[in-house]
Tab-separated table of C-alpha atoms in Angstrom:
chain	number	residue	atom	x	y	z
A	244	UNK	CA	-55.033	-18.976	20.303
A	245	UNK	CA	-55.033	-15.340	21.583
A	246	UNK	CA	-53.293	-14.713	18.070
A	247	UNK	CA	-56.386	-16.458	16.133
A	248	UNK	CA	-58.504	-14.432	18.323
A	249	UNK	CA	-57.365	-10.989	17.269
A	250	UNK	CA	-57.635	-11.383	13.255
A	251	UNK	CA	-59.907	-10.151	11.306
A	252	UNK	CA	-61.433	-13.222	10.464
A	253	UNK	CA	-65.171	-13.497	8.561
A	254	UNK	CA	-67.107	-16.462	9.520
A	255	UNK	CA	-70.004	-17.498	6.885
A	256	UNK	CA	-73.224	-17.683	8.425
A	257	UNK	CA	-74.792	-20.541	6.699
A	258	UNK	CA	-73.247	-23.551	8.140
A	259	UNK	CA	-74.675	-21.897	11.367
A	260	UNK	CA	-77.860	-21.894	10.385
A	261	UNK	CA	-79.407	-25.096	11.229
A	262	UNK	CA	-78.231	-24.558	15.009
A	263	UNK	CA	-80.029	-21.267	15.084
A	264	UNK	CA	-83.292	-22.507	13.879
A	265	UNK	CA	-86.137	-23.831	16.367
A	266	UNK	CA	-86.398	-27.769	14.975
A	267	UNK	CA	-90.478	-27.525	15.716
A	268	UNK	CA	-91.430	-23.861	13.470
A	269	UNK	CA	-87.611	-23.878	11.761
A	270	UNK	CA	-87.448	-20.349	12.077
A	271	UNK	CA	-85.133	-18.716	14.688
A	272	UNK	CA	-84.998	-19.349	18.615
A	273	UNK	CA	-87.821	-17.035	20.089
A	274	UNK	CA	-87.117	-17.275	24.117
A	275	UNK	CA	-84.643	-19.978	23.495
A	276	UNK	CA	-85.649	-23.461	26.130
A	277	UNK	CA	-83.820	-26.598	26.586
A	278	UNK	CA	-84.892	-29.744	27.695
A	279	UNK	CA	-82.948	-32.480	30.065
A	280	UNK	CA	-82.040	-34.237	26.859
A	281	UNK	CA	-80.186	-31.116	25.622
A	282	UNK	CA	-82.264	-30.056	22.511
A	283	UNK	CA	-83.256	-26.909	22.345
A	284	UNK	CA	-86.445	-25.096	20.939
A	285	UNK	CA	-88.943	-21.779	20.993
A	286	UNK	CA	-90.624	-21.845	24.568
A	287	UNK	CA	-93.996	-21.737	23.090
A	288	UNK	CA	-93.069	-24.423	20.674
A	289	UNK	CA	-91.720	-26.742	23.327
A	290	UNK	CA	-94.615	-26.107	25.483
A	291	UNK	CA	-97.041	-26.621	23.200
A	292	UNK	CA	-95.574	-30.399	22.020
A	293	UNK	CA	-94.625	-31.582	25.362
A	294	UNK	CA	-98.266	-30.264	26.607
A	295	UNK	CA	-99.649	-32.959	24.009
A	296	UNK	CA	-96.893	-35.773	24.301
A	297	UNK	CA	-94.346	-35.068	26.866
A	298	UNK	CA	-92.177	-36.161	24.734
A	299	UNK	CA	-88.851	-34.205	23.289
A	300	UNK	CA	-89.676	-34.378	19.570
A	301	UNK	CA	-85.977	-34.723	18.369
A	302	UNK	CA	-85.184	-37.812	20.841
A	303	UNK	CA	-88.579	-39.085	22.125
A	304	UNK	CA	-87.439	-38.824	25.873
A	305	UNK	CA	-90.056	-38.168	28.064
A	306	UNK	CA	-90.035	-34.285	29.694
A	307	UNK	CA	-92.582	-32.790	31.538
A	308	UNK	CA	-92.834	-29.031	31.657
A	309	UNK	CA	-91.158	-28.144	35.060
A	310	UNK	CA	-87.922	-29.524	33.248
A	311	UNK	CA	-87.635	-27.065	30.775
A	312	UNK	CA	-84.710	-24.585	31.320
A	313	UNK	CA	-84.571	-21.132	30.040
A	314	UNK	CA	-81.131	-20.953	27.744
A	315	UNK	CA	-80.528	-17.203	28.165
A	316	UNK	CA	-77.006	-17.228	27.073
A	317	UNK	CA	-77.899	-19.031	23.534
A	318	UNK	CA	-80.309	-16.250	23.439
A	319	UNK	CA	-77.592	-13.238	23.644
A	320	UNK	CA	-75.751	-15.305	21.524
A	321	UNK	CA	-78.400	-15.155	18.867
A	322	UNK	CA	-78.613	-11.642	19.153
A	323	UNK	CA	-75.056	-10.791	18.761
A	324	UNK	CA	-74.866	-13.147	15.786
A	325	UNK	CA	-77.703	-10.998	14.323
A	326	UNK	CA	-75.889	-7.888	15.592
A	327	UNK	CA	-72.825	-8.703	13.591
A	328	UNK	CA	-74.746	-9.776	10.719
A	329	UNK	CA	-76.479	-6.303	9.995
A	330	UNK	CA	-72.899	-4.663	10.124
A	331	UNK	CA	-71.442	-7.243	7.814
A	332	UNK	CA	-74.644	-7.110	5.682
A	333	UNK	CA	-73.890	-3.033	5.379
A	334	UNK	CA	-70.467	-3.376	4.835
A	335	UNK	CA	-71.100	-5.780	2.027
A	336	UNK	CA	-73.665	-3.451	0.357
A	337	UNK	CA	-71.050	-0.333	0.969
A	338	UNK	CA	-68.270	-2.034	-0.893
A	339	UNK	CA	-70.454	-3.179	-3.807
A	340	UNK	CA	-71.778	0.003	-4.455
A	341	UNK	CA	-68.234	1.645	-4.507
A	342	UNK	CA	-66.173	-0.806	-6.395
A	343	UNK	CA	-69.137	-0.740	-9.142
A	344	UNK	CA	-68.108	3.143	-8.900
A	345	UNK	CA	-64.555	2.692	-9.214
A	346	UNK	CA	-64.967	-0.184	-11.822
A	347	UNK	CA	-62.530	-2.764	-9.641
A	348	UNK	CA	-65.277	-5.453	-9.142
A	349	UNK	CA	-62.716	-8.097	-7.709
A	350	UNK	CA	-61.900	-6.096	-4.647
A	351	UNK	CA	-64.386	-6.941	-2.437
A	352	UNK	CA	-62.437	-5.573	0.145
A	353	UNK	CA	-61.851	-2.036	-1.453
A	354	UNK	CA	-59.848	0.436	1.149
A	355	UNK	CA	-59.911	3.627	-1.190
A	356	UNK	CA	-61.444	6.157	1.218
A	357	UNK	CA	-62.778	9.011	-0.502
A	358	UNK	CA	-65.652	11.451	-0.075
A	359	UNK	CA	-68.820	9.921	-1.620
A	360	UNK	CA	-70.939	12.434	-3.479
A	361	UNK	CA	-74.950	12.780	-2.629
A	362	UNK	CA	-75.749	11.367	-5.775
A	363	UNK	CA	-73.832	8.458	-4.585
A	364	UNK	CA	-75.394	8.861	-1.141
A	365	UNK	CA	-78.720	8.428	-2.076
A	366	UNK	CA	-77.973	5.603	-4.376
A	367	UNK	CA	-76.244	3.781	-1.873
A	368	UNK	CA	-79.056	4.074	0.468
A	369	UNK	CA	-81.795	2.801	-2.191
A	370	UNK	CA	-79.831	0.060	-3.488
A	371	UNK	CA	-79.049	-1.234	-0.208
A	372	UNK	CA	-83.159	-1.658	0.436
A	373	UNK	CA	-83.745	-2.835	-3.058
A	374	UNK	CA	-80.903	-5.824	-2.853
A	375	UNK	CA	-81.750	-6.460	0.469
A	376	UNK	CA	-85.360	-7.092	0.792
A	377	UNK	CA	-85.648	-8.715	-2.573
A	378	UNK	CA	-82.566	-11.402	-1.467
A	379	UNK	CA	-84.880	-11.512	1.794
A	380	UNK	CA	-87.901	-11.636	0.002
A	381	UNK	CA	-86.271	-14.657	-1.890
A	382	UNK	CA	-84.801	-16.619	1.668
A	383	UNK	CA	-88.613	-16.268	2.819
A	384	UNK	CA	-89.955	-17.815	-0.274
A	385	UNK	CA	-87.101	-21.052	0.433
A	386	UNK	CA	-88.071	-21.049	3.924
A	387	UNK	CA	-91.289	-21.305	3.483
A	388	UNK	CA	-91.032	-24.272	1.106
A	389	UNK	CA	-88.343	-25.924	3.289
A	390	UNK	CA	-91.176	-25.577	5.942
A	391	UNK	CA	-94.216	-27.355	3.936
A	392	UNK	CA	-91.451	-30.195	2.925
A	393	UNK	CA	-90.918	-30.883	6.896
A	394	UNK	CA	-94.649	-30.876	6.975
A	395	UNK	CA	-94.972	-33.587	4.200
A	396	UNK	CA	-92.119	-35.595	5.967
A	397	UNK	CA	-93.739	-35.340	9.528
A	398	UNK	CA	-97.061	-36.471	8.202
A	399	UNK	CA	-95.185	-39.542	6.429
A	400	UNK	CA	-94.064	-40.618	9.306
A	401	UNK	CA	-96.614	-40.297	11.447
A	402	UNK	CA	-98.573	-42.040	9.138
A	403	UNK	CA	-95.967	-44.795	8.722
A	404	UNK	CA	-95.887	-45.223	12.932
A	405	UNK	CA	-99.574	-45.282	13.006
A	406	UNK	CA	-99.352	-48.114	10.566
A	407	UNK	CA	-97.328	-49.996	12.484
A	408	UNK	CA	-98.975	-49.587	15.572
A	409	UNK	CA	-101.986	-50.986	13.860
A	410	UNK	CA	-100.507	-53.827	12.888
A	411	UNK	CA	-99.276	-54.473	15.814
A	412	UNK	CA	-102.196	-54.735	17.885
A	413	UNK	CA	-104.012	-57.106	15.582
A	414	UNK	CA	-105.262	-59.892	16.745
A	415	UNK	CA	-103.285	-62.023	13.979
A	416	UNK	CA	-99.721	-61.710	12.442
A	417	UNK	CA	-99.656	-58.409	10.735
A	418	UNK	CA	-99.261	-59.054	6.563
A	419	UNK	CA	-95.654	-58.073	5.841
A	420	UNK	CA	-96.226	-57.399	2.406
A	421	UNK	CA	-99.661	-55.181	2.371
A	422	UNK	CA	-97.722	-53.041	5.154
A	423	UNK	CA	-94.289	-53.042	3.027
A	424	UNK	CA	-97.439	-51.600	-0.182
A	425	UNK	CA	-98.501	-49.558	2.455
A	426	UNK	CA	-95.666	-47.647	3.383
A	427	UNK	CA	-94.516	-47.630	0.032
A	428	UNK	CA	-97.553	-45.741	-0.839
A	429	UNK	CA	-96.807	-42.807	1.692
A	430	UNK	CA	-93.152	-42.707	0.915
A	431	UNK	CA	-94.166	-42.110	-2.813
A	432	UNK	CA	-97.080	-39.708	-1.524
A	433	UNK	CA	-94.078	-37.706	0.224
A	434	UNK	CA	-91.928	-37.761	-2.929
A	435	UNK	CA	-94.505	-36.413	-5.136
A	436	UNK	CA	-95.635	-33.495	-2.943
A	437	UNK	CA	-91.641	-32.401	-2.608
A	438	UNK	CA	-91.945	-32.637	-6.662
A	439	UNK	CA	-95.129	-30.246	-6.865
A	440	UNK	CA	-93.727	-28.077	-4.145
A	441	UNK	CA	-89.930	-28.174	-5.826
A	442	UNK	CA	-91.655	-27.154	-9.433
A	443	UNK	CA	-93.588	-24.428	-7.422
A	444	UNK	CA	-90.922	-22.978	-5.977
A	445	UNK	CA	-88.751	-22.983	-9.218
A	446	UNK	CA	-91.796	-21.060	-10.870
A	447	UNK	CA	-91.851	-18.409	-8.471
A	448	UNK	CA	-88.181	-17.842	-8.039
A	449	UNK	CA	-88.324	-17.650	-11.903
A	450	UNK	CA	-90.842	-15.010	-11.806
A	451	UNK	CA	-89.655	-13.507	-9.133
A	452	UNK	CA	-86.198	-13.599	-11.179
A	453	UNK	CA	-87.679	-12.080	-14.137
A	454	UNK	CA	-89.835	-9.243	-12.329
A	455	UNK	CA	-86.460	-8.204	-10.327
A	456	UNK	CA	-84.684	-8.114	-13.569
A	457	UNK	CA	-87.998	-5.755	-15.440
A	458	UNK	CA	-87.829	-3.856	-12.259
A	459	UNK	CA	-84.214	-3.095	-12.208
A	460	UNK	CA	-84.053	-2.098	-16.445
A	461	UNK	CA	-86.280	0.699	-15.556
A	462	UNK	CA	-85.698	2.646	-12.384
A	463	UNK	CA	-83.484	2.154	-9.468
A	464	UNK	CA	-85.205	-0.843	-7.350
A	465	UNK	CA	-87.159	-0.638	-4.518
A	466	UNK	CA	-89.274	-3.146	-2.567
A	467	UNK	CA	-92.400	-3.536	-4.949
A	468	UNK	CA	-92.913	-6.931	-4.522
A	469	UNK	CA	-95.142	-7.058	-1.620
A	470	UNK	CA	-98.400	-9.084	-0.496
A	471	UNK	CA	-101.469	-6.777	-1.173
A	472	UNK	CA	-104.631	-6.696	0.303
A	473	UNK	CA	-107.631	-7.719	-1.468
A	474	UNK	CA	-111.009	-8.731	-1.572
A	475	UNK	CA	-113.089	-11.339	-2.983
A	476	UNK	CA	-116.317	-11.379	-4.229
A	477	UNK	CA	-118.284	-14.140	-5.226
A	478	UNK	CA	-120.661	-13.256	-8.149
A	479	UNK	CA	-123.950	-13.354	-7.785
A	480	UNK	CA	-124.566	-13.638	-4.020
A	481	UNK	CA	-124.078	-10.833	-1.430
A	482	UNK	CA	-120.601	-12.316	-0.048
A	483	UNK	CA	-117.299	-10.620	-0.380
A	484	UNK	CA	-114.337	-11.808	1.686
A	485	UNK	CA	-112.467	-8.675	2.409
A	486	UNK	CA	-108.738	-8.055	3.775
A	487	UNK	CA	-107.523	-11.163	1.755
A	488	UNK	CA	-103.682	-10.816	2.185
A	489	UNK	CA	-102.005	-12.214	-1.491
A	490	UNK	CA	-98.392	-12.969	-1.630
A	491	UNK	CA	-96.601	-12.790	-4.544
A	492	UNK	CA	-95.897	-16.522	-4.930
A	493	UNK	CA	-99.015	-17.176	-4.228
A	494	UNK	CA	-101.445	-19.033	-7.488
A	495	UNK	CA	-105.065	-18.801	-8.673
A	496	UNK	CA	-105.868	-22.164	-6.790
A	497	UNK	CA	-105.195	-20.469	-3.069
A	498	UNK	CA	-108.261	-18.668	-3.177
A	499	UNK	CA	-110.707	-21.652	-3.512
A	500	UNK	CA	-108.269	-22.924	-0.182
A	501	UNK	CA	-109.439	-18.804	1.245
A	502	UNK	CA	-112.787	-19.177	0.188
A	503	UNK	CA	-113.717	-22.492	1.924
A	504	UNK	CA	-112.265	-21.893	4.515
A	505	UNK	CA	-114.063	-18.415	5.128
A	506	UNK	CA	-117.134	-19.640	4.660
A	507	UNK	CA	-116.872	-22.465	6.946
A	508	UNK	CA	-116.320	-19.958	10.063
A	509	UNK	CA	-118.397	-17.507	8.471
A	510	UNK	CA	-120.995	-20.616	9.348
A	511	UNK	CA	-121.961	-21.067	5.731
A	512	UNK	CA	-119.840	-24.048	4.163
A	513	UNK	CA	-119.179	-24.164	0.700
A	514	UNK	CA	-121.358	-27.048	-0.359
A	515	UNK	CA	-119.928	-27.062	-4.277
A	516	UNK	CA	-117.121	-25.755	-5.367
A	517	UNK	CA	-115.594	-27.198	-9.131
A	518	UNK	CA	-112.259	-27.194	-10.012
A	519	UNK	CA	-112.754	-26.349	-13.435
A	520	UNK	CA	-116.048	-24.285	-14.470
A	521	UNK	CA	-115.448	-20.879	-12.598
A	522	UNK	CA	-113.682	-17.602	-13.733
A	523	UNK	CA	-111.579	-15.889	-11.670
A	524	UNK	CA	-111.914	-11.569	-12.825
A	525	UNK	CA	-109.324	-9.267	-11.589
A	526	UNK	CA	-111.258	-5.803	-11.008
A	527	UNK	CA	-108.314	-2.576	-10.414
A	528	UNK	CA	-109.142	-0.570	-8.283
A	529	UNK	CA	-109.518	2.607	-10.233
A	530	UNK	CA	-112.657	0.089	-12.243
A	531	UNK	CA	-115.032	0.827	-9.598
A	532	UNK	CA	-117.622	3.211	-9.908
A	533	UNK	CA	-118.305	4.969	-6.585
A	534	UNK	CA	-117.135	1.670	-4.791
A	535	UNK	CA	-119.011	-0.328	-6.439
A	536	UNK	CA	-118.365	-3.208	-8.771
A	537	UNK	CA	-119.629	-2.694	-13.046
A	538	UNK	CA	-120.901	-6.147	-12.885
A	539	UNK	CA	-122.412	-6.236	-16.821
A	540	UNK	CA	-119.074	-5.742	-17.499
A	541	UNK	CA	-117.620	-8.290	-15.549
A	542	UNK	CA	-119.444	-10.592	-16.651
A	543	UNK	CA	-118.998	-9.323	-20.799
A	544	UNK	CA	-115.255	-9.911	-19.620
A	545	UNK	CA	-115.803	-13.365	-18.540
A	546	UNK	CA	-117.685	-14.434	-21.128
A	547	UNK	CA	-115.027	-13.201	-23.672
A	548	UNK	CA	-117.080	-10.398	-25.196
A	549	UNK	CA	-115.312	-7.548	-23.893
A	550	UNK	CA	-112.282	-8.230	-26.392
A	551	UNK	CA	-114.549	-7.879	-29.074
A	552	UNK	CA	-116.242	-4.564	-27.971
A	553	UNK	CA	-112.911	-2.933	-27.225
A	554	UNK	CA	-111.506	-3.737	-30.350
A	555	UNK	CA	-114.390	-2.525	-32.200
A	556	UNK	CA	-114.690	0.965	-29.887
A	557	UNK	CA	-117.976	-0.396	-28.204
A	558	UNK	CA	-118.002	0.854	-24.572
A	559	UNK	CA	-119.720	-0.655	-20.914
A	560	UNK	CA	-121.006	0.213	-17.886
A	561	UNK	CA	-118.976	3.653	-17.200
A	562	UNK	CA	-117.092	2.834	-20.603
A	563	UNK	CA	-114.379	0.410	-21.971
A	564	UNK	CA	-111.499	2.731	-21.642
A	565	UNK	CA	-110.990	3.375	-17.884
A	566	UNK	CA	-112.744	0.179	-17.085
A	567	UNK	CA	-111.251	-2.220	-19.008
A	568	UNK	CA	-107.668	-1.344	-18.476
A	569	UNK	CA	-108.644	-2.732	-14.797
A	570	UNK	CA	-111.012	-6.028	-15.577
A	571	UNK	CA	-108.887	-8.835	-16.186
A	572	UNK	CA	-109.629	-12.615	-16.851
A	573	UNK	CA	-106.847	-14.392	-14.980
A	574	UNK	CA	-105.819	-17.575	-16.615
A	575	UNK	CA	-105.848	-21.132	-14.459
A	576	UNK	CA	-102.433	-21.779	-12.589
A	577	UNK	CA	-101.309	-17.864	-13.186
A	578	UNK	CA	-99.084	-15.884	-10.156
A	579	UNK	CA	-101.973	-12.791	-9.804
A	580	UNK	CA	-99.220	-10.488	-7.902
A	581	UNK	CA	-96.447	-11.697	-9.894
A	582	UNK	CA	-97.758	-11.837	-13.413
A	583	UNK	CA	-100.322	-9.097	-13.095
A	584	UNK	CA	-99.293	-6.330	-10.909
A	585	UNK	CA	-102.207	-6.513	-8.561
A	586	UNK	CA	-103.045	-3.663	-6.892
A	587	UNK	CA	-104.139	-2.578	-3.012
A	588	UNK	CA	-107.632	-3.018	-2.909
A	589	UNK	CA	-108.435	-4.778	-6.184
A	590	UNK	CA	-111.352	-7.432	-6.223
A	591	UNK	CA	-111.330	-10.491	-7.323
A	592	UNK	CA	-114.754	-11.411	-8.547
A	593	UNK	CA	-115.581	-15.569	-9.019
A	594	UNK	CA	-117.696	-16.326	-11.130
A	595	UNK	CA	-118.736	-20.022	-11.760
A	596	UNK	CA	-121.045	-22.683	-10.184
A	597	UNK	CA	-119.866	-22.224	-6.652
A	598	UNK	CA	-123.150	-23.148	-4.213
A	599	UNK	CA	-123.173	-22.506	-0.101
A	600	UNK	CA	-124.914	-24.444	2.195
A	601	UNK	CA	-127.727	-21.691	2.453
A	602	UNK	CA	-128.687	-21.640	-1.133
A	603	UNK	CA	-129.051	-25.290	-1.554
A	604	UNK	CA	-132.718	-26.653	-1.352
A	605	UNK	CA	-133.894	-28.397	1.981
A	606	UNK	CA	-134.284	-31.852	2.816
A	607	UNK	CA	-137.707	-33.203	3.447
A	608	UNK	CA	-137.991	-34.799	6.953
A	609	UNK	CA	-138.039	-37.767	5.785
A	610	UNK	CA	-135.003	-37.637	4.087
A	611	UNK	CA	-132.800	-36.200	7.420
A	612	UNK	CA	-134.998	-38.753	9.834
A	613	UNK	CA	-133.064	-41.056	12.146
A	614	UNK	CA	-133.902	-44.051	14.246
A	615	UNK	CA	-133.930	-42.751	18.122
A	616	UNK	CA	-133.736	-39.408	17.592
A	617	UNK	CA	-135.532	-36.584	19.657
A	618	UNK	CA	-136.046	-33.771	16.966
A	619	UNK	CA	-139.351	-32.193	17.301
A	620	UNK	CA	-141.280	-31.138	14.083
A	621	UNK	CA	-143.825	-28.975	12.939
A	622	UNK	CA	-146.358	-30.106	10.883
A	623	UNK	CA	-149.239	-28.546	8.560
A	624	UNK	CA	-152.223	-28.736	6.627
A	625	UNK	CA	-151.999	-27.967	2.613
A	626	UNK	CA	-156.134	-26.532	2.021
A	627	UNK	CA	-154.956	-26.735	-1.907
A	628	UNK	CA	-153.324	-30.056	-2.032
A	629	UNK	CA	-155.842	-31.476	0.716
A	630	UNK	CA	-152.891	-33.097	2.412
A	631	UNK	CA	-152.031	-33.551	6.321
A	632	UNK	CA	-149.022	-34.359	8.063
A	633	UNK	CA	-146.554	-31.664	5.833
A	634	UNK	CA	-143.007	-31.254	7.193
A	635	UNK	CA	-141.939	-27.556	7.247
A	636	UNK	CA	-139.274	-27.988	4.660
A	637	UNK	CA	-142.188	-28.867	2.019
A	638	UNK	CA	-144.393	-26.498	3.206
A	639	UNK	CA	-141.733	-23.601	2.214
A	640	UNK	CA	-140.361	-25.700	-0.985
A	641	UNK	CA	-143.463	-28.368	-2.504
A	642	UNK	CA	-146.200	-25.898	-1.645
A	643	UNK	CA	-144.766	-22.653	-1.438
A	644	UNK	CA	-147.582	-20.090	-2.311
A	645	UNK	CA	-150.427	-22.300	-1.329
A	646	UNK	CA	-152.579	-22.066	1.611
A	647	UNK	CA	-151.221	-23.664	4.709
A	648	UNK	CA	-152.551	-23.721	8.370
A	649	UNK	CA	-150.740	-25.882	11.218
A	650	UNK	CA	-151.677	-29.457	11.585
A	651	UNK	CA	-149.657	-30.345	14.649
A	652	UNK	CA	-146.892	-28.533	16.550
A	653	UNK	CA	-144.060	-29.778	18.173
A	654	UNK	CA	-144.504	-33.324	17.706
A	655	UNK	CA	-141.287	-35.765	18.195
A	656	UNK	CA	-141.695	-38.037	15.212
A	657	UNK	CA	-141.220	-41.954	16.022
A	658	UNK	CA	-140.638	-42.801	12.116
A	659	UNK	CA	-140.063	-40.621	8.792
A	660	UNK	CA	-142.999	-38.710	9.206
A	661	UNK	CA	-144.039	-36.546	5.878
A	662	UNK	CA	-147.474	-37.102	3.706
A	663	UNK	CA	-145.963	-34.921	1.243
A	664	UNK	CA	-143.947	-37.323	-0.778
A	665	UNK	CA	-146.766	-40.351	-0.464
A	666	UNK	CA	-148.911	-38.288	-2.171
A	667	UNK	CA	-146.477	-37.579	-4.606
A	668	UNK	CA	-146.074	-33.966	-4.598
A	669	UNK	CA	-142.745	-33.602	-2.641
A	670	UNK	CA	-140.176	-32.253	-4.632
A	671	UNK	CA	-136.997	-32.459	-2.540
A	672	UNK	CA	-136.860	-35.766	-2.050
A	673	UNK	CA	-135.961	-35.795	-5.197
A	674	UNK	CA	-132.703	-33.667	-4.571
């Protein structure tokens, strides 16, 4: 054994992976914890689950949080193994380099000291960062998809338990068959999100493939392939989401996912929001004019006229040849970062049919009234429409520009209370 111990033996890292990785986030042990059951996870991921279910996720025996022990020797362990990685990982980079210099590619394990040159030096140095945080760039991009396939397998099952708990606690003999359908249904659910997420991922490793390859052709490779901060503006309204992070895999469709969700903390939901029917306009950087957007020529670029002017020599708003070198039209499904070598601070202007809850029309009260409700409502007097009894949102909408006074003020309504549309002139009841 002491024998074993002393040579130089190289252990792959891979099969060691899995017991490295936290089985809640699967990325690696961050203030390592076990429980009494003996699995181990991220303190704040253990904490958080067991806070919620006291529960061990892997096993389902119960733990309560005065059980968890701190694992400090799997966390030196950790380090070490990433200690000895980085060595290994320059080592391996140091003899590529130099048997591609001496032309012996199948000696991995090349001995031949001799005194590298600074041309060599600084090649050595570059090509090191270039390999490495493209191959990292690359494990990041699988991790990230191994992640959202755990996600789609945790929500199956879930789904699957809740099911049967369900059935369970009916009153009659649960219907073998509709829950066999059932399950069935989220079992093929599963399998066709690992499908879209498997063709994903071989679309971005193939353009991430191709863009290494471009990259390397031309210059010695560095790190280019980075997220980039952007903003995005929504044409025609006086909203621009700024300090949008894009990654490189990510598509088009994210930014209806950044969008909506903005807007719904921003406290203005997005009410409509097509999937087909809006442009998406990548504006460079360099296209703005003092900061601000050239948005005729946006929109001639959107509508497919700009082709035509700069074919024929026409020029824009601060002319076609700076300009529109830096307004694209970015096709449906298309890798912005990736395909079109989006730049820092680059807009990306949508424009389409997209409505927020502010610019949609009002409901008359008698549209939003309910049974035993308390809501207190102002009502007024139209002098041109010689009508009583108008809700507020009619008053601004029906007879906006005509001469109002108040009627009553602060009156709690006991039924749909609005004269407006029994006269006939309310118009948003027709919304």
């Amino acid at each position: 054994m002491d024998t074993e111990d002393n040579l130089p033996l190289s252990i792959p890292l891979l099969p060691l992976k899995e017991f490295l990785a936290c089985p809640i986030c699967m990325c690696e042990f961050d203030k390592t914890y076990i429980t009494p059951c003996g699995h181990r996870y991220c303190e704040k991921c253990i904490r958080e689950c067991i806070n919620r279910r006291h529960k061990c996720p892997c096993c389902n025996a119960a733990v309560q949080d005065n059980q968890l022990i701190k694992d400090s020797g799997y966390d030196g362990l950790i380090a070490m193994i990433n200690k000895e990685k980085g060595k290994a990982e320059d080592g391996y980079f140091n003899n590529l380099i130099r048997n591609a210099a001496t032309g012996d590619a199948n000696n991995p394990d090349d001995t031949i000291q001799r005194e590298i040159s600074p041309i060599e030096d600084v090649l050595q140095k570059h090509l090191k960062q270039g390999l490495a945080s493209f191959e990292l760039y690359y494990r990041e991009l699988r991790k990230d998809f191994e992640l959202r396939i755990k996600e789609a397998e945790i929500s199956i099952e879930v789904a699957l338990a809740d099911l049967q708990v369900t059935s369970s606690m009916g009153d009659e003999q649960p219907n073998q068959a509709a829950q066999d359908m059932a399950a069935a249904a989220r079992v093929q659910e599963c399998e066709n999100r690992r499908q879209h997420l498997e063709k994903e991922l071989e679309a971005c490793t193939k353009l991430l493939v191709e863009s290494y390859d471009k990259h390397l052709s031309e210059h010695v490779p560095a790190p280019a392939l980075l997220p980039v901060n952007i903003s995005i503006v929504l044409h025609g309204k006086t909203v621009t989401i700024k300090d949008v992070k894009l990654k490189p895999h990510d598509s088009l469709s994210i930014l209806k996912e950044i969008v909506i969700d903005r807007m719904q903390r921003e406290g203005d939901p997005v009410v409509i929001f097509p999937d087909d029917g809006v442009k998406y306009v990548l504006v460079g950087p360099f296209a703005k004019n003092n900061g601000t957007l050239p948005v005729q020529t946006i929109e001639r670029v959107a509508s497919g006229e700009m082709a035509v002017e700069a074919a024929e020599g026409g020029s824009g708003e601060g002319g076609v040849g700076a300009g529109a070198k830096d307004i694209t039209l970015l096709p449906p499904g298309c890798h912005p970062v990736l395909e079109y070598a989006v730049k820092p601070a680059s807009s990306i202007v949508l424009i389409g049919p997209i409505k927020l809850e502010s610019e949609m029309p009002k409901k008359c009260f008698v549209k939003v009234w309910k049974q035993g409700g308390n809501e207190k409502m102002d009502y007024f007097t139209c002098k041109q429409c010689k009508i009583n009894w108008v809700c507020k949102s009619c008053r601004d909408f029906c007879h906006k520009g005509h001469k109002m006074v108040p009627y009553v003020s602060g009156h709690t309504p006991t039924w749909a209370c609005c004269h407006c549309p029994r006269k006939k002139k309310c118009l948003l009841t027709e919304n």
